[in-house]
Tab-separated table of C-alpha atoms and ligand atoms in Angstrom:
chain	number	residue	atom	x	y	z
A	97	MET	CA	-97.393	-32.721	-62.220
A	98	GLY	CA	-97.362	-29.502	-64.354
A	99	LYS	CA	-97.714	-30.004	-68.265
A	100	PHE	CA	-94.597	-30.152	-69.642
A	101	ILE	CA	-94.829	-29.671	-73.175
A	102	GLY	CA	-91.768	-29.046	-74.286
A	103	TYR	CA	-87.542	-26.775	-73.679
A	104	ARG	CA	-86.928	-23.359	-75.432
A	105	CYS	CA	-82.247	-23.174	-75.697
A	106	SER	CA	-82.062	-19.439	-73.396
A	107	LEU	CA	-79.644	-17.987	-76.235
A	108	CYS	CA	-80.810	-18.905	-79.471
A	109	GLY	CA	-85.259	-19.461	-78.383
A	110	ALA	CA	-84.591	-22.630	-80.294
A	111	GLU	CA	-87.276	-25.940	-79.071
A	112	TYR	CA	-87.457	-29.409	-78.604
A	113	ALA	CA	-89.482	-31.705	-77.373
A	114	PRO	CA	-89.639	-33.865	-73.780
A	115	ALA	CA	-88.142	-37.067	-75.293
A	116	GLN	CA	-85.748	-34.674	-78.278
A	117	ILE	CA	-83.274	-33.692	-75.538
A	118	THR	CA	-81.911	-34.919	-72.444
A	119	TYR	CA	-78.987	-31.507	-71.240
A	120	THR	CA	-78.446	-29.053	-73.720
A	121	CYS	CA	-78.823	-26.781	-76.820
A	122	PRO	CA	-77.386	-29.185	-79.510
A	123	GLN	CA	-76.814	-25.388	-81.351
A	124	ASP	CA	-75.110	-23.326	-79.393
A	125	GLY	CA	-75.308	-25.214	-75.624
A	126	GLY	CA	-77.265	-23.072	-73.558
A	127	ASN	CA	-79.565	-23.816	-70.848
A	128	LEU	CA	-82.346	-25.399	-71.628
A	129	ASP	CA	-85.740	-23.732	-70.057
A	130	VAL	CA	-88.293	-25.859	-69.130
A	131	VAL	CA	-91.697	-25.144	-70.767
A	132	LEU	CA	-94.753	-25.484	-69.349
A	133	ASP	CA	-98.560	-25.384	-70.894
A	134	TYR	CA	-99.469	-22.326	-68.833
A	135	ASN	CA	-102.934	-22.169	-69.993
A	136	ALA	CA	-103.831	-25.779	-68.728
A	137	ILE	CA	-102.252	-24.914	-65.388
A	138	ARG	CA	-104.164	-21.556	-65.622
A	139	ASN	CA	-107.376	-23.103	-66.712
A	140	LYS	CA	-107.169	-26.211	-64.303
A	141	TYR	CA	-105.712	-24.424	-60.669
A	142	ARG	CA	-106.139	-21.343	-58.901
A	143	PRO	CA	-103.350	-20.097	-55.664
A	144	GLU	CA	-105.690	-21.389	-53.309
A	145	ASP	CA	-106.173	-24.997	-54.496
A	146	ILE	CA	-102.443	-24.674	-53.493
A	147	PHE	CA	-102.804	-22.703	-50.699
A	148	SER	CA	-105.290	-25.040	-49.156
A	149	ARG	CA	-102.494	-28.103	-50.120
A	150	HIS	CA	-101.165	-29.960	-46.420
A	151	ASP	CA	-98.230	-31.118	-48.196
A	152	PRO	CA	-95.420	-28.484	-46.763
A	153	SER	CA	-92.566	-29.795	-49.738
A	154	LEU	CA	-91.684	-28.412	-52.329
A	155	TRP	CA	-94.433	-30.830	-54.095
A	156	ARG	CA	-97.421	-29.223	-53.062
A	157	TYR	CA	-96.910	-27.323	-55.973
A	158	SER	CA	-96.318	-30.162	-58.091
A	159	PRO	CA	-99.372	-28.578	-60.225
A	160	LEU	CA	-96.650	-26.136	-62.203
A	161	ILE	CA	-93.563	-29.300	-61.606
A	162	PRO	CA	-92.858	-31.133	-64.811
A	163	VAL	CA	-92.341	-34.050	-63.088
A	164	PRO	CA	-94.716	-36.290	-61.252
A	165	ALA	CA	-94.389	-36.449	-57.680
A	166	PRO	CA	-93.054	-38.875	-55.177
A	167	GLN	CA	-96.073	-41.810	-54.487
A	168	GLY	CA	-95.716	-43.889	-51.418
A	169	GLU	CA	-94.312	-43.894	-48.489
A	170	ALA	CA	-92.673	-40.573	-46.757
A	171	THR	CA	-89.053	-40.303	-47.100
A	172	PRO	CA	-86.739	-37.073	-47.154
A	173	LEU	CA	-87.730	-37.044	-50.655
A	174	HIS	CA	-91.167	-35.978	-50.021
A	175	ALA	CA	-89.498	-33.016	-47.080
A	176	ALA	CA	-86.906	-30.468	-49.411
A	177	GLY	CA	-88.662	-26.995	-49.235
A	178	GLY	CA	-90.657	-25.833	-47.177
A	179	THR	CA	-87.670	-24.315	-45.444
A	180	PRO	CA	-89.211	-21.221	-42.742
A	181	VAL	CA	-88.856	-18.101	-42.636
A	182	PHE	CA	-87.508	-15.608	-39.792
A	183	GLN	CA	-87.997	-11.674	-39.086
A	184	LEU	CA	-84.258	-10.745	-38.709
A	185	THR	CA	-85.039	-7.869	-36.027
A	186	SER	CA	-82.244	-6.795	-34.822
A	187	LEU	CA	-79.853	-7.164	-37.552
A	188	ALA	CA	-82.387	-4.576	-39.241
A	189	ALA	CA	-82.440	-2.454	-36.587
A	190	LYS	CA	-78.154	-3.015	-36.885
A	191	LEU	CA	-78.267	-1.334	-41.175
A	192	ASP	CA	-81.426	0.448	-40.326
A	193	LEU	CA	-84.152	-1.394	-41.750
A	194	GLN	CA	-87.438	-2.792	-40.714
A	195	ASN	CA	-88.556	-4.824	-43.141
A	196	LEU	CA	-86.079	-7.409	-42.867
A	197	TRP	CA	-86.673	-11.801	-42.914
A	198	LEU	CA	-84.149	-13.929	-43.909
A	199	LYS	CA	-85.167	-17.728	-45.685
A	200	ASP	CA	-83.641	-20.589	-44.532
A	201	GLU	CA	-82.617	-23.365	-46.591
A	202	SER	CA	-80.152	-24.680	-44.242
A	203	ARG	CA	-83.002	-26.990	-43.283
A	204	ASN	CA	-83.672	-28.779	-45.677
A	205	PRO	CA	-82.723	-32.712	-45.470
A	206	THR	CA	-78.976	-32.558	-46.457
A	207	ALA	CA	-78.943	-28.980	-45.578
A	208	SER	CA	-78.676	-27.130	-47.871
A	209	PHE	CA	-80.553	-25.850	-51.544
A	210	LYS	CA	-79.025	-28.230	-53.106
A	211	ASP	CA	-82.015	-31.178	-51.740
A	212	ARG	CA	-84.631	-28.889	-54.191
A	213	ALA	CA	-82.797	-29.465	-57.202
A	214	SER	CA	-81.590	-33.566	-56.873
A	215	ALA	CA	-85.699	-34.199	-55.602
A	216	ILE	CA	-86.979	-33.146	-58.812
A	217	VAL	CA	-83.684	-34.596	-60.138
A	218	VAL	CA	-84.553	-37.963	-58.777
A	219	ALA	CA	-87.960	-38.028	-59.066
A	220	ARG	CA	-86.852	-37.358	-63.463
A	221	ALA	CA	-84.526	-40.592	-62.995
A	222	ARG	CA	-87.146	-42.602	-61.715
A	223	GLU	CA	-89.954	-41.074	-64.658
A	224	ILE	CA	-87.450	-41.589	-67.331
A	225	LYS	CA	-85.694	-44.932	-65.851
A	226	ALA	CA	-82.466	-44.095	-64.723
A	227	ARG	CA	-80.011	-46.724	-64.034
A	228	VAL	CA	-77.504	-44.588	-62.007
A	229	VAL	CA	-77.105	-40.800	-61.545
A	230	VAL	CA	-74.011	-38.695	-61.403
A	231	THR	CA	-73.486	-35.269	-60.425
A	232	ALA	CA	-70.388	-33.007	-59.954
A	233	SER	CA	-70.243	-30.933	-56.490
A	234	THR	CA	-68.377	-28.505	-54.595
A	235	GLY	CA	-69.680	-30.655	-51.687
A	236	ASN	CA	-73.496	-29.461	-51.683
A	237	ALA	CA	-75.773	-30.896	-54.546
A	238	GLY	CA	-73.703	-33.944	-54.392
A	239	ALA	CA	-74.859	-34.483	-50.532
A	240	ALA	CA	-78.672	-33.145	-51.887
A	241	LEU	CA	-78.251	-35.679	-54.563
A	242	ALA	CA	-76.661	-38.729	-52.937
A	243	GLY	CA	-79.509	-37.837	-49.526
A	244	MET	CA	-81.940	-38.365	-52.326
A	245	ALA	CA	-81.227	-40.839	-54.297
A	246	ALA	CA	-80.713	-42.597	-50.959
A	247	ALA	CA	-83.980	-41.958	-50.398
A	248	ALA	CA	-85.804	-42.886	-53.267
A	249	GLY	CA	-83.066	-46.988	-53.675
A	250	GLN	CA	-81.079	-44.253	-56.569
A	251	LYS	CA	-77.817	-45.569	-57.483
A	252	ALA	CA	-75.688	-42.931	-57.806
A	253	VAL	CA	-72.164	-41.355	-58.472
A	254	ILE	CA	-70.829	-38.330	-57.157
A	255	PHE	CA	-67.831	-36.045	-58.583
A	256	ALA	CA	-66.788	-33.770	-56.368
A	257	PRO	CA	-63.092	-32.235	-55.673
A	258	LYS	CA	-60.790	-33.726	-53.273
A	259	SER	CA	-60.668	-29.972	-51.320
A	260	ALA	CA	-64.061	-30.506	-50.702
A	261	PRO	CA	-64.775	-29.683	-46.507
A	262	PRO	CA	-64.700	-33.129	-44.870
A	263	ALA	CA	-68.936	-32.953	-43.281
A	264	LYS	CA	-69.805	-32.558	-46.973
A	265	VAL	CA	-67.815	-35.627	-48.093
A	266	ALA	CA	-69.030	-38.332	-44.922
A	267	GLN	CA	-72.171	-36.882	-45.969
A	268	LEU	CA	-72.067	-38.789	-49.396
A	269	LEU	CA	-70.129	-41.189	-47.991
A	270	ILE	CA	-72.758	-41.966	-44.971
A	271	PHE	CA	-75.901	-41.926	-47.646
A	272	GLY	CA	-73.871	-44.657	-49.880
A	273	ALA	CA	-73.212	-42.968	-52.878
A	274	LYS	CA	-70.260	-43.874	-54.961
A	275	VAL	CA	-68.426	-41.043	-54.136
A	276	ILE	CA	-65.110	-40.538	-56.483
A	277	LEU	CA	-62.990	-37.507	-56.027
A	278	VAL	CA	-60.672	-35.601	-58.259
A	279	ASP	CA	-57.565	-33.718	-57.957
A	280	GLY	CA	-58.875	-30.926	-59.460
A	281	THR	CA	-61.152	-28.280	-59.467
A	282	TYR	CA	-65.750	-27.848	-59.555
A	283	ASP	CA	-64.620	-27.565	-62.802
A	284	ASP	CA	-62.611	-30.700	-63.563
A	285	ALA	CA	-64.916	-32.695	-61.870
A	286	PHE	CA	-67.955	-31.207	-63.973
A	287	ASP	CA	-66.974	-31.793	-67.035
A	288	LEU	CA	-65.288	-34.980	-66.419
A	289	THR	CA	-68.389	-36.220	-65.292
A	290	ILE	CA	-70.551	-35.210	-67.958
A	291	GLN	CA	-67.698	-37.206	-69.748
A	292	CYS	CA	-68.496	-40.587	-67.340
A	293	ALA	CA	-72.447	-39.452	-68.424
A	294	ASN	CA	-71.514	-40.043	-72.036
A	295	GLU	CA	-69.965	-42.994	-72.195
A	296	PHE	CA	-71.862	-45.042	-69.492
A	297	GLY	CA	-75.171	-43.986	-69.918
A	298	TRP	CA	-75.241	-42.418	-66.822
A	299	TYR	CA	-78.285	-39.723	-65.833
A	300	CYS	CA	-76.666	-36.694	-65.192
A	301	ARG	CA	-77.543	-33.904	-62.737
A	302	ASN	CA	-74.898	-31.230	-63.229
A	303	THR	CA	-75.458	-28.033	-62.482
A	304	GLY	CA	-77.243	-26.192	-65.251
A	305	TYR	CA	-76.477	-28.966	-67.607
A	306	ASN	CA	-79.324	-30.296	-66.170
A	307	PRO	CA	-82.545	-28.038	-66.757
A	308	PHE	CA	-84.299	-30.290	-63.961
A	309	THR	CA	-82.472	-28.895	-61.562
A	310	VAL	CA	-83.786	-25.073	-62.594
A	311	GLU	CA	-87.236	-26.182	-61.702
A	312	GLY	CA	-86.567	-27.531	-58.831
A	313	LYS	CA	-84.542	-24.589	-57.215
A	314	LYS	CA	-87.873	-22.194	-58.815
A	315	THR	CA	-89.802	-24.304	-55.798
A	316	ALA	CA	-87.911	-21.625	-53.238
A	317	ALA	CA	-90.111	-19.434	-55.762
A	318	PHE	CA	-93.237	-20.002	-54.769
A	319	GLU	CA	-92.727	-20.547	-51.462
A	320	ILE	CA	-91.481	-16.475	-51.697
A	321	TRP	CA	-94.933	-16.195	-52.932
A	322	GLU	CA	-96.709	-17.741	-50.826
A	323	TRP	CA	-95.321	-16.696	-48.108
A	324	TRP	CA	-95.535	-13.007	-48.938
A	325	HIS	CA	-99.748	-13.904	-49.943
A	326	GLY	CA	-100.495	-13.960	-46.955
A	327	VAL	CA	-100.170	-17.976	-45.406
A	328	HIS	CA	-98.717	-15.255	-42.623
A	329	PRO	CA	-100.631	-12.509	-43.311
A	330	GLU	CA	-98.504	-9.929	-40.386
A	331	PHE	CA	-95.590	-10.429	-43.427
A	332	HIS	CA	-98.276	-9.407	-45.539
A	333	LYS	CA	-99.013	-7.012	-45.382
A	334	ARG	CA	-96.395	-5.374	-44.049
A	335	ILE	CA	-94.999	-6.468	-47.515
A	336	GLY	CA	-97.526	-4.666	-48.968
A	337	GLU	CA	-96.497	-1.925	-47.176
A	338	GLY	CA	-92.869	-1.955	-48.322
A	339	MET	CA	-94.425	-2.846	-52.182
A	340	ASP	CA	-95.935	0.585	-52.444
A	341	HIS	CA	-91.836	2.352	-52.211
A	342	ASN	CA	-90.404	-0.493	-54.073
A	343	PRO	CA	-90.411	-4.642	-54.498
A	344	LEU	CA	-88.901	-7.064	-52.520
A	345	THR	CA	-85.863	-7.592	-52.587
A	346	ILE	CA	-83.872	-10.774	-52.534
A	347	PHE	CA	-79.935	-11.141	-51.700
A	348	VAL	CA	-78.498	-14.533	-52.981
A	349	SER	CA	-75.527	-16.189	-52.899
A	350	VAL	CA	-74.106	-17.419	-56.773
A	351	GLY	CA	-71.373	-19.960	-57.455
A	352	ASP	CA	-72.826	-21.347	-60.631
A	353	GLY	CA	-76.102	-18.671	-61.377
A	354	ASN	CA	-78.328	-22.046	-60.571
A	355	ILE	CA	-80.200	-20.936	-57.713
A	356	ILE	CA	-80.879	-17.423	-58.721
A	357	SER	CA	-81.924	-19.068	-62.012
A	358	GLY	CA	-84.304	-21.124	-60.430
A	359	LEU	CA	-86.012	-18.300	-58.248
A	360	HIS	CA	-86.312	-15.920	-61.421
A	361	LYS	CA	-87.752	-18.477	-63.238
A	362	GLY	CA	-90.146	-19.426	-60.696
A	363	PHE	CA	-91.134	-15.997	-60.379
A	364	LYS	CA	-91.617	-15.897	-64.422
A	365	ASP	CA	-93.709	-19.322	-63.358
A	366	LEU	CA	-95.889	-16.943	-61.758
A	367	VAL	CA	-96.404	-14.455	-63.393
A	368	LYS	CA	-96.826	-16.643	-66.791
A	369	LEU	CA	-100.300	-17.813	-64.830
A	370	GLY	CA	-101.119	-14.054	-63.783
A	371	TRP	CA	-100.659	-15.289	-60.722
A	372	LEU	CA	-97.768	-12.517	-59.712
A	373	GLU	CA	-97.956	-8.862	-60.665
A	374	ARG	CA	-94.663	-8.022	-59.600
A	375	MET	CA	-91.682	-9.924	-59.635
A	376	PRO	CA	-89.398	-9.351	-56.825
A	377	ARG	CA	-85.661	-7.562	-57.122
A	378	LEU	CA	-82.998	-10.572	-56.973
A	379	ILE	CA	-80.420	-9.574	-56.099
A	380	GLY	CA	-76.095	-11.745	-57.128
A	381	VAL	CA	-74.202	-12.292	-54.079
A	382	GLN	CA	-70.349	-13.122	-55.396
A	383	ALA	CA	-67.735	-14.009	-53.512
A	384	GLU	CA	-64.921	-11.528	-55.131
A	385	GLY	CA	-62.690	-14.505	-56.008
A	386	SER	CA	-64.838	-16.274	-57.463
A	387	ALA	CA	-67.153	-12.992	-59.736
A	388	ALA	CA	-67.527	-14.644	-63.102
A	389	ILE	CA	-71.283	-13.620	-63.068
A	390	ALA	CA	-70.955	-10.227	-61.341
A	391	ASN	CA	-67.891	-9.283	-63.524
A	392	ALA	CA	-70.565	-9.886	-66.965
A	393	PHE	CA	-73.277	-8.553	-65.195
A	394	HIS	CA	-71.118	-5.657	-64.496
A	395	GLY	CA	-69.787	-4.972	-68.077
A	396	ASN	CA	-72.907	-5.221	-70.062
A	397	THR	CA	-72.239	-8.265	-71.124
A	398	GLU	CA	-73.404	-11.593	-71.348
A	399	THR	CA	-70.869	-13.593	-72.261
A	400	ILE	CA	-69.365	-14.823	-69.314
A	401	THR	CA	-65.676	-15.268	-68.930
A	402	PRO	CA	-63.906	-18.502	-66.183
A	403	VAL	CA	-62.033	-16.994	-63.509
A	404	SER	CA	-59.635	-19.049	-61.314
A	405	ALA	CA	-61.278	-19.261	-57.825
A	406	LYS	CA	-60.380	-18.595	-54.766
A	407	THR	CA	-62.645	-18.041	-51.862
A	408	ILE	CA	-63.041	-19.682	-48.111
A	409	ALA	CA	-66.923	-19.757	-49.676
A	410	ASP	CA	-66.578	-22.954	-50.985
A	411	SER	CA	-70.285	-23.402	-52.581
A	412	ILE	CA	-69.541	-21.131	-54.815
A	413	SER	CA	-66.485	-21.610	-55.917
A	414	VAL	CA	-66.991	-21.322	-59.674
A	415	ASP	CA	-64.690	-21.320	-62.422
A	416	LEU	CA	-67.060	-20.999	-64.734
A	417	PRO	CA	-70.065	-20.864	-64.251
A	418	ARG	CA	-72.603	-23.300	-66.151
A	419	ASP	CA	-75.918	-21.032	-65.899
A	420	GLY	CA	-74.268	-17.692	-66.144
A	421	VAL	CA	-75.892	-16.037	-69.011
A	422	ARG	CA	-79.049	-16.350	-67.148
A	423	ALA	CA	-78.099	-15.251	-64.130
A	424	VAL	CA	-77.427	-11.993	-64.777
A	425	ARG	CA	-80.543	-12.199	-67.030
A	426	ALA	CA	-81.992	-12.951	-63.286
A	427	ALA	CA	-80.634	-9.513	-62.084
A	428	LYS	CA	-81.114	-7.438	-64.629
A	429	GLU	CA	-85.026	-8.730	-65.480
A	430	THR	CA	-85.646	-7.555	-61.960
A	431	GLY	CA	-83.975	-4.638	-61.924
A	432	GLY	CA	-81.666	-6.139	-58.883
A	433	THR	CA	-77.260	-6.190	-59.281
A	434	TYR	CA	-74.993	-7.552	-59.280
A	435	ILE	CA	-72.402	-7.406	-55.828
A	436	THR	CA	-69.318	-9.380	-54.950
A	437	VAL	CA	-68.025	-9.511	-50.969
A	438	SER	CA	-65.067	-10.444	-49.729
A	439	ASP	CA	-64.117	-13.756	-47.854
A	440	GLU	CA	-63.180	-11.730	-44.749
A	441	ASP	CA	-66.895	-9.812	-45.084
A	442	ILE	CA	-68.367	-13.676	-44.820
A	443	LEU	CA	-66.783	-14.679	-41.870
A	444	ARG	CA	-68.207	-11.670	-39.661
A	445	ALA	CA	-72.053	-12.231	-41.764
A	446	ILE	CA	-71.332	-15.660	-40.519
A	447	ALA	CA	-70.968	-14.469	-36.628
A	448	GLU	CA	-73.498	-12.470	-36.860
A	449	LEU	CA	-75.972	-14.322	-38.911
A	450	GLY	CA	-74.884	-16.869	-35.455
A	451	ARG	CA	-75.716	-13.878	-32.454
A	452	VAL	CA	-79.441	-14.852	-33.801
A	453	GLY	CA	-79.608	-18.215	-34.011
A	454	ILE	CA	-78.413	-18.896	-37.833
A	455	PHE	CA	-75.736	-20.861	-38.411
A	456	ALA	CA	-74.645	-20.327	-41.512
A	457	GLU	CA	-72.085	-21.585	-44.029
A	458	PRO	CA	-69.822	-19.557	-46.230
A	459	ALA	CA	-71.581	-19.683	-48.928
A	460	GLY	CA	-74.767	-18.807	-47.269
A	461	ALA	CA	-73.225	-16.294	-44.790
A	462	ALA	CA	-72.238	-14.481	-47.916
A	463	ALA	CA	-75.583	-13.337	-49.167
A	464	TYR	CA	-75.892	-11.610	-45.742
A	465	ALA	CA	-72.606	-9.901	-45.913
A	466	GLY	CA	-73.710	-8.298	-49.472
A	467	LEU	CA	-77.409	-7.229	-48.174
A	468	VAL	CA	-74.270	-5.204	-45.732
A	469	ARG	CA	-72.922	-4.258	-48.780
A	470	ALA	CA	-75.975	-3.043	-49.990
A	471	ALA	CA	-77.460	-1.156	-46.948
A	472	GLY	CA	-74.046	0.877	-46.757
A	473	SER	CA	-74.235	1.542	-49.774
A	474	GLY	CA	-77.654	2.824	-50.418
A	475	VAL	CA	-78.880	-0.129	-52.751
A	476	VAL	CA	-81.610	-0.651	-50.399
A	477	GLY	CA	-81.983	1.203	-47.224
A	478	GLY	CA	-85.547	2.418	-44.965
A	479	ASP	CA	-88.949	0.063	-45.225
A	480	ASP	CA	-87.904	-1.622	-48.492
A	481	PRO	CA	-88.867	-5.732	-47.566
A	482	ILE	CA	-86.085	-7.882	-47.751
A	483	LEU	CA	-85.860	-11.180	-47.895
A	484	VAL	CA	-81.574	-12.895	-47.322
A	485	LEU	CA	-81.472	-16.797	-48.291
A	486	ASN	CA	-79.421	-18.712	-45.612
A	487	THR	CA	-78.047	-21.924	-48.349
A	488	GLY	CA	-76.261	-23.876	-46.396
A	489	SER	CA	-75.891	-24.696	-43.515
A	490	GLY	CA	-72.722	-23.776	-40.950
A	491	LEU	CA	-72.639	-27.555	-39.780
A	492	LYS	CA	-70.943	-28.165	-43.187
A	493	ASP	CA	-67.727	-26.784	-43.194
A	494	VAL	CA	-66.666	-26.393	-39.292
A	495	ARG	CA	-63.284	-25.264	-40.454
A	496	ALA	CA	-65.047	-22.167	-41.833
A	497	ALA	CA	-66.847	-21.640	-39.314
A	498	MET	CA	-64.241	-22.012	-36.745
A	499	GLN	CA	-62.486	-18.937	-38.402
A	500	ALA	CA	-64.921	-17.030	-37.715
A	501	VAL	CA	-65.175	-16.573	-34.294
A	502	ALA	CA	-62.657	-16.280	-31.818
A	503	ASP	CA	-61.703	-19.973	-29.502
A	504	ALA	CA	-63.013	-20.897	-26.260
A	505	PRO	CA	-60.345	-20.439	-23.346
A	506	VAL	CA	-59.389	-23.520	-21.871
A	507	ILE	CA	-59.366	-23.456	-17.823
A	508	GLU	CA	-58.159	-25.197	-15.081
A	509	PRO	CA	-61.331	-27.256	-13.486
A	510	THR	CA	-61.783	-24.913	-10.768
A	511	LEU	CA	-63.966	-21.821	-9.492
A	512	GLU	CA	-60.909	-20.200	-8.418
A	513	ALA	CA	-60.211	-19.709	-12.691
A	514	VAL	CA	-63.990	-19.076	-13.835
A	515	LYS	CA	-63.115	-16.508	-11.299
A	516	LYS	CA	-60.193	-15.124	-12.587
A	517	LEU	CA	-60.930	-15.412	-16.497
A	518	LEU	CA	-65.027	-13.702	-15.260
B	673	PLP	C1	-74.657	-24.482	-54.432
B	673	PLP	C2	-74.209	-23.269	-53.308
B	673	PLP	C3	-74.881	-21.640	-54.065
B	673	PLP	C4	-74.461	-21.715	-55.302
B	673	PLP	O1	-76.107	-22.252	-55.996
B	673	PLP	P1	-75.696	-22.030	-57.734
B	673	PLP	O2	-76.465	-22.373	-58.790
B	673	PLP	O3	-74.627	-22.442	-57.272
B	673	PLP	O4	-75.458	-20.219	-57.975
B	673	PLP	C5	-75.076	-21.306	-52.604
B	673	PLP	N1	-74.575	-22.322	-51.468
B	673	PLP	C6	-75.022	-22.877	-51.005
B	673	PLP	C7	-74.325	-23.252	-49.626
B	673	PLP	C8	-74.908	-23.354	-52.384
B	673	PLP	O5	-74.758	-25.253	-52.121
B	674	ZN	ZN1	-79.590	-22.956	-78.724
């Protein structure tokens, strides 16, 4: 377990001791960064100590994680992270790129990136002996919390908009969480969850509001770093070549802004430890109809103005992003940017990824749609090393997937009919 020494407010810089606070800064509501004792970690570990660990899950990075790794039997709680990276050769050729990879977060236990955050928050809940963990969710955060909580024998309550895709609601119910569907938006569910947490003394996982969600999400940055440093030597070399020109560029879809902030935190941790010299460039991709963070980034401000979100990509459909300021900084401080994509772009991206064997939900495919835009406008090109994150599985939203492809023909069961069709 990484030495956790306190919190620092991302807005005013106020510092708090671990026991002093649970969620956001009491002075200004700012998101809190978890502060680790970097000197202690640096004195105790070298990167090789981590690279040589057998645990393939995110817990292999426990020296950099502020909660104790779960002990005991193997459960899905131990299985979050450790997702594969694929090289996308044919799609790269189509986009005139040479070094394109995709990290497939749909391989997490409940099939989205959210498992990283939920695994850490459930471990934290155990540590502080929370009776009930609650979260608001567009679907995936809830499914991840419900799944991780079930694995750990922890009680969970999930608030989701009643419009959440049925597969996600099914996951919540199957994992045995108390599921409450709200006749309202994700944002309504978010505010209600905080009220309930205060009223009933529940521990609240809400994305961004709980400082440990970023601590889980940052583990994807550690995996990217390790991948890059030669767990796969052939990739390492190629990325190294590209690095002479441009750093690795990472495309990630953005709703609340907690994943991109988590990636940034992970890379910052590594820089503080002296284990990383050059940060990857972080490019956030938002849906045109849910672009509050992109608007702030391009308006050159940290003031996040809410929108009335409308997009097919439910997982990134957010009126008021809960980690907007850090998300703007993640792109700004790494030389990245924000790109917006239409629902049509997203559907096309689902189909294109499908043809190379990757089934993404709309929010997952949005990152690839952003890359298509970026390659078209020269934001990236040539031998730039590029990594796209697929944050969620297409099985989560089959209705959207069916909109991305033509219907299958229905025929009489005769050879004649087949011949006619072909
Ligand atoms: C939650 C989620 C995102 C966006 O993450 P934020 O932290 O809200 O920016 C992207 N894709 C999927 C599939 C998600 O579930
Ligand atoms: Zn503050």
